[in-house]
mmCIF file of C-alpha atoms in Angstrom:
data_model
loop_
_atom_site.group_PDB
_atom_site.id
_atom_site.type_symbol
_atom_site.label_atom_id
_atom_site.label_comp_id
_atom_site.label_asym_id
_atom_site.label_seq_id
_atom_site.Cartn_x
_atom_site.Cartn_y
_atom_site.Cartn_z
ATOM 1 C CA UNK A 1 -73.209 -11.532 21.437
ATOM 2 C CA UNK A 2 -73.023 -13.158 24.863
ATOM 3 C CA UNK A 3 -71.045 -12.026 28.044
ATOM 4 C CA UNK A 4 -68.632 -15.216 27.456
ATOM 5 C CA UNK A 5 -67.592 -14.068 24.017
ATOM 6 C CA UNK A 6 -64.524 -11.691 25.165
ATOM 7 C CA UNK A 7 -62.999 -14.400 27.157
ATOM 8 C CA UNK A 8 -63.451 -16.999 24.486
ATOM 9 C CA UNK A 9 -61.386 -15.003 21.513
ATOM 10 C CA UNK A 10 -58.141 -15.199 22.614
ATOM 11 C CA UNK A 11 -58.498 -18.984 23.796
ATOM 12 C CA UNK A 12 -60.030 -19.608 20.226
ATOM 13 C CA UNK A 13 -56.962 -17.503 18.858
ATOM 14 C CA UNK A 14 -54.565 -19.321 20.745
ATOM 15 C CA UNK A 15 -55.693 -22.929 20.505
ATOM 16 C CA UNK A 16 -56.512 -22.561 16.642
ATOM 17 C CA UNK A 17 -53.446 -20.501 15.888
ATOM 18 C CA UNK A 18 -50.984 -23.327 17.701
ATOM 19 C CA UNK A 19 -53.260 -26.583 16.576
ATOM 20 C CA UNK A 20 -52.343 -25.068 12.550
ATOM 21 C CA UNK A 21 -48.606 -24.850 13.462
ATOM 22 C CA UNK A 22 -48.311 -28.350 15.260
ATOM 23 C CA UNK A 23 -49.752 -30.009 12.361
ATOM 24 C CA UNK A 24 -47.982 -28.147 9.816
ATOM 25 C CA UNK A 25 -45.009 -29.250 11.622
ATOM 26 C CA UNK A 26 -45.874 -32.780 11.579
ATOM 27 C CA UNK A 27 -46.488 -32.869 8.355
ATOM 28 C CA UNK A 28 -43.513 -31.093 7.599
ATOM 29 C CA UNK A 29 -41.557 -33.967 9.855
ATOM 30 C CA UNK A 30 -43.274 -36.883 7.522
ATOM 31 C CA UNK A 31 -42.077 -35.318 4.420
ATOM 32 C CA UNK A 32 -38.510 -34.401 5.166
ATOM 33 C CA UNK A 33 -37.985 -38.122 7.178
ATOM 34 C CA UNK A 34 -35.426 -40.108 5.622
ATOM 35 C CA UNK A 35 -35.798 -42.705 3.452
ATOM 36 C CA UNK A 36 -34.437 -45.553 6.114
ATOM 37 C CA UNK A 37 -36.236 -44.134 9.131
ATOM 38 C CA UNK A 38 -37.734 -46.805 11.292
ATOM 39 C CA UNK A 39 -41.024 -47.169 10.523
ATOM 40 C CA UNK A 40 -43.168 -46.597 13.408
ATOM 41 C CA UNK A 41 -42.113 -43.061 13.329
ATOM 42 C CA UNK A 42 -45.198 -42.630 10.919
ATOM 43 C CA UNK A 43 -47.048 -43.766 14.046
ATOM 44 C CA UNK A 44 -45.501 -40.957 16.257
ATOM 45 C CA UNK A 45 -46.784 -38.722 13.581
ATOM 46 C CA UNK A 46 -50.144 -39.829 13.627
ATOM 47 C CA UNK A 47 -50.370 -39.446 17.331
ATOM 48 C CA UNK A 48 -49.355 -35.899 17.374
ATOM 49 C CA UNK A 49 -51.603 -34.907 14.606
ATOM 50 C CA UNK A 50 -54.718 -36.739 16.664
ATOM 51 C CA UNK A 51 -52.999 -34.388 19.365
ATOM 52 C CA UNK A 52 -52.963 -31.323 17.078
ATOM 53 C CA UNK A 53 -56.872 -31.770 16.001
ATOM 54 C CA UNK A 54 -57.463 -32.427 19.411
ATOM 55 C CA UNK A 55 -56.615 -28.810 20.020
ATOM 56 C CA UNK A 56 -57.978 -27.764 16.622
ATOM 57 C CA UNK A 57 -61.637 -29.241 17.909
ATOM 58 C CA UNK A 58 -61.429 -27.182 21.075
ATOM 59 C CA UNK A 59 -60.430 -23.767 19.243
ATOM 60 C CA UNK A 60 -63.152 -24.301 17.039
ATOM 61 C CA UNK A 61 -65.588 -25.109 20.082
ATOM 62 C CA UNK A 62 -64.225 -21.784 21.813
ATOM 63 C CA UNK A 63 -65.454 -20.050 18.802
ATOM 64 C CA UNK A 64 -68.997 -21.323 18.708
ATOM 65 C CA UNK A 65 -69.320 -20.713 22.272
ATOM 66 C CA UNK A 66 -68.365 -16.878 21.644
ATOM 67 C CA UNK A 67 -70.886 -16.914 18.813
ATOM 68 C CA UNK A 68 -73.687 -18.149 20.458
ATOM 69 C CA UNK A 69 -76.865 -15.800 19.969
ATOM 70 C CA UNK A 70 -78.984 -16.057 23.365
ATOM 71 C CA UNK A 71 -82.195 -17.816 23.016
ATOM 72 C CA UNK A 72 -83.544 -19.580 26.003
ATOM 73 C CA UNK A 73 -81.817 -19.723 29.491
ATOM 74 C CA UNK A 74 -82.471 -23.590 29.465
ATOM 75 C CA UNK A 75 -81.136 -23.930 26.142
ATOM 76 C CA UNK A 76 -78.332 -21.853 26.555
ATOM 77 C CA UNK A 77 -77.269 -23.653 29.691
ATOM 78 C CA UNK A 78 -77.633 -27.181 27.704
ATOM 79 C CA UNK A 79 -75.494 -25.331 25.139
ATOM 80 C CA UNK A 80 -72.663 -24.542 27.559
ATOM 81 C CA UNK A 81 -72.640 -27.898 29.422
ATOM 82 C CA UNK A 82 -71.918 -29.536 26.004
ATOM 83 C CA UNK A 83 -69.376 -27.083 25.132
ATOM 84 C CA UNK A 84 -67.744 -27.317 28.911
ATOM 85 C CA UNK A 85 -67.973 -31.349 27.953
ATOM 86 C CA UNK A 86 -66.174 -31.418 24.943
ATOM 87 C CA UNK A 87 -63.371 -29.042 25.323
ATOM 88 C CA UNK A 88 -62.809 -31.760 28.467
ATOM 89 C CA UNK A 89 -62.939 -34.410 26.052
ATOM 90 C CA UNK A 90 -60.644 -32.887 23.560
ATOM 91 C CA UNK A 91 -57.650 -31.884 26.220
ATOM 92 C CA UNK A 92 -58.457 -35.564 27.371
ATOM 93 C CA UNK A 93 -57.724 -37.139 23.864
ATOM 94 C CA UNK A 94 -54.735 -34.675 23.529
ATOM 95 C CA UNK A 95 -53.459 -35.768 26.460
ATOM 96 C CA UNK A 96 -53.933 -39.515 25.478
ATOM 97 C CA UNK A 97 -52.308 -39.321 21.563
ATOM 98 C CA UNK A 98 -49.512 -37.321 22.389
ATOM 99 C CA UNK A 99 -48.560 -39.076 25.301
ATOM 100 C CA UNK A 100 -48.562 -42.239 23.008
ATOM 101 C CA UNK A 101 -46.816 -40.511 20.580
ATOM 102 C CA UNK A 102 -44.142 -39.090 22.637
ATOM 103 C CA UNK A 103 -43.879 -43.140 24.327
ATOM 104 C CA UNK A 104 -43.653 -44.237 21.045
ATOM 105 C CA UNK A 105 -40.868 -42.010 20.066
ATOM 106 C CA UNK A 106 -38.976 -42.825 23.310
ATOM 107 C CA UNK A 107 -39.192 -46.598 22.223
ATOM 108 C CA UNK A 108 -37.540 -45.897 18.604
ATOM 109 C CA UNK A 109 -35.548 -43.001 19.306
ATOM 110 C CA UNK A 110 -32.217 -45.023 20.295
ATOM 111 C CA UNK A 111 -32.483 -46.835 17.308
ATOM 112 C CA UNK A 112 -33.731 -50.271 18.274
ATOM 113 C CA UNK A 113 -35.284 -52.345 15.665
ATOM 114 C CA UNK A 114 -35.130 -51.697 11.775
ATOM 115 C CA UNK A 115 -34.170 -48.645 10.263
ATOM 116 C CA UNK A 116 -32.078 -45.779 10.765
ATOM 117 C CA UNK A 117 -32.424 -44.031 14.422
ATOM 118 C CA UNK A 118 -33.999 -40.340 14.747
ATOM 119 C CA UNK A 119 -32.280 -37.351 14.572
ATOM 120 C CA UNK A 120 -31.887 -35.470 17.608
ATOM 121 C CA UNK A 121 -33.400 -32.816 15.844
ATOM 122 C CA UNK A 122 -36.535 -34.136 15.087
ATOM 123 C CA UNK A 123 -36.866 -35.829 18.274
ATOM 124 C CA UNK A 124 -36.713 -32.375 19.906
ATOM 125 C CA UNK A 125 -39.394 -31.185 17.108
ATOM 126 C CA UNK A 126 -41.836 -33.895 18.275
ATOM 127 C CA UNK A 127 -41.513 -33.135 22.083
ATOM 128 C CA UNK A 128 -41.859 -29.758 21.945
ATOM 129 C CA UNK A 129 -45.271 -30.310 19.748
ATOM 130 C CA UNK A 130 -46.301 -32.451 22.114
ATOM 131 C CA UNK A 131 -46.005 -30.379 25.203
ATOM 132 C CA UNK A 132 -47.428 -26.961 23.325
ATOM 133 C CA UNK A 133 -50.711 -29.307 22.297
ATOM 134 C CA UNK A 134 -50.880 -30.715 25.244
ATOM 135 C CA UNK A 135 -50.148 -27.244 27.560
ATOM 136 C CA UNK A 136 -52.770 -25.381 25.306
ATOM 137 C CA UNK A 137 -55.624 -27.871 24.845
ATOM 138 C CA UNK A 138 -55.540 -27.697 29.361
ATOM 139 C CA UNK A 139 -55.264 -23.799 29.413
ATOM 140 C CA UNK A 140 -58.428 -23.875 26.925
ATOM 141 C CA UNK A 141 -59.982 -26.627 28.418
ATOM 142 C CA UNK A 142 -59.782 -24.752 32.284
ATOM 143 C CA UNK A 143 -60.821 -21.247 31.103
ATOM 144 C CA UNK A 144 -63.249 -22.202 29.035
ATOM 145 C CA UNK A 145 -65.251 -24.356 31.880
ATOM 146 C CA UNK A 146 -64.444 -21.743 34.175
ATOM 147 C CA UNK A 147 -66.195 -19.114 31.791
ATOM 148 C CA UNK A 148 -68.830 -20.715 30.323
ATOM 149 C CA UNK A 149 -71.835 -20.422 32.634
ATOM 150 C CA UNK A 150 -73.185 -23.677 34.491
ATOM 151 C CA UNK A 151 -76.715 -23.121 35.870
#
């Protein structure tokens, strides 16, 4: 075990645990959409889950990082910069899809174009996805490059 892998649990907890609820809620949101619903809302959908994997990706990177077995203090410090580089690349991409989602979901949401407009509901369901991905991907992303040793 390595010093980093108490602080890495409970951001690998948290960002895995709340990745598997965001896209169970998507995919809950696709199913139970009405038949009429305008049809870029599929596109809102896709966005958040990009979000949701985003945040998925950096729970499962926290985990490696907690697992690593110490070999080499060169190779562990290449180890760490890539891990310190992708969780930054993951809360990036979060950041990106769900702020097209949410967009997205502004532009239908009053009903413009085809279709029938969004529940209030559901709009409320997708923000609130958006900013828990997006709010946990940044804690994980900051802790774990504050954690992770740099050389």
């Amino acid at each position: 075990m390595t010093a980093v892998a108490p602080a890495t649990r409970p951001v690998a907890a948290m960002a895995i645990s709340v990745a598997i609820v965001v896209l169970v809620a998507v995919i809950w949101l696709g199913f139970a959409a009405p038949a009429g619903i305008h049809p870029m809302f599929y596109f809102v959908l896709i966005f958040l889950g990009g979000g949701g994997l985003s945040l998925l990706f950096s729970g499962v990177v926290a985990v490696m990082a907690g697992s690593r077995v110490p070999t080499t203090p060169a190779l562990d410090l290449q180890f760490f910069a890539g891990i310190r580089r992708g969780v930054l690349a993951m809360a990036l991409c979060a950041i990106v899809m769900d702020g097209l989602g949410v967009l997205l979901m502004l532009a239908i949401a009053g009903g413009r174009g085809t279709g029938i407009p969004v529940d209030t509901a559901v709009s409320t369901v997708v923000f609130a996805a958006a900013a828990v991905t997006v709010a946990c991907v940044v804690i994980a992303s900051v802790v774990l490059r504050r954690v992770l040793p740099t050389g």
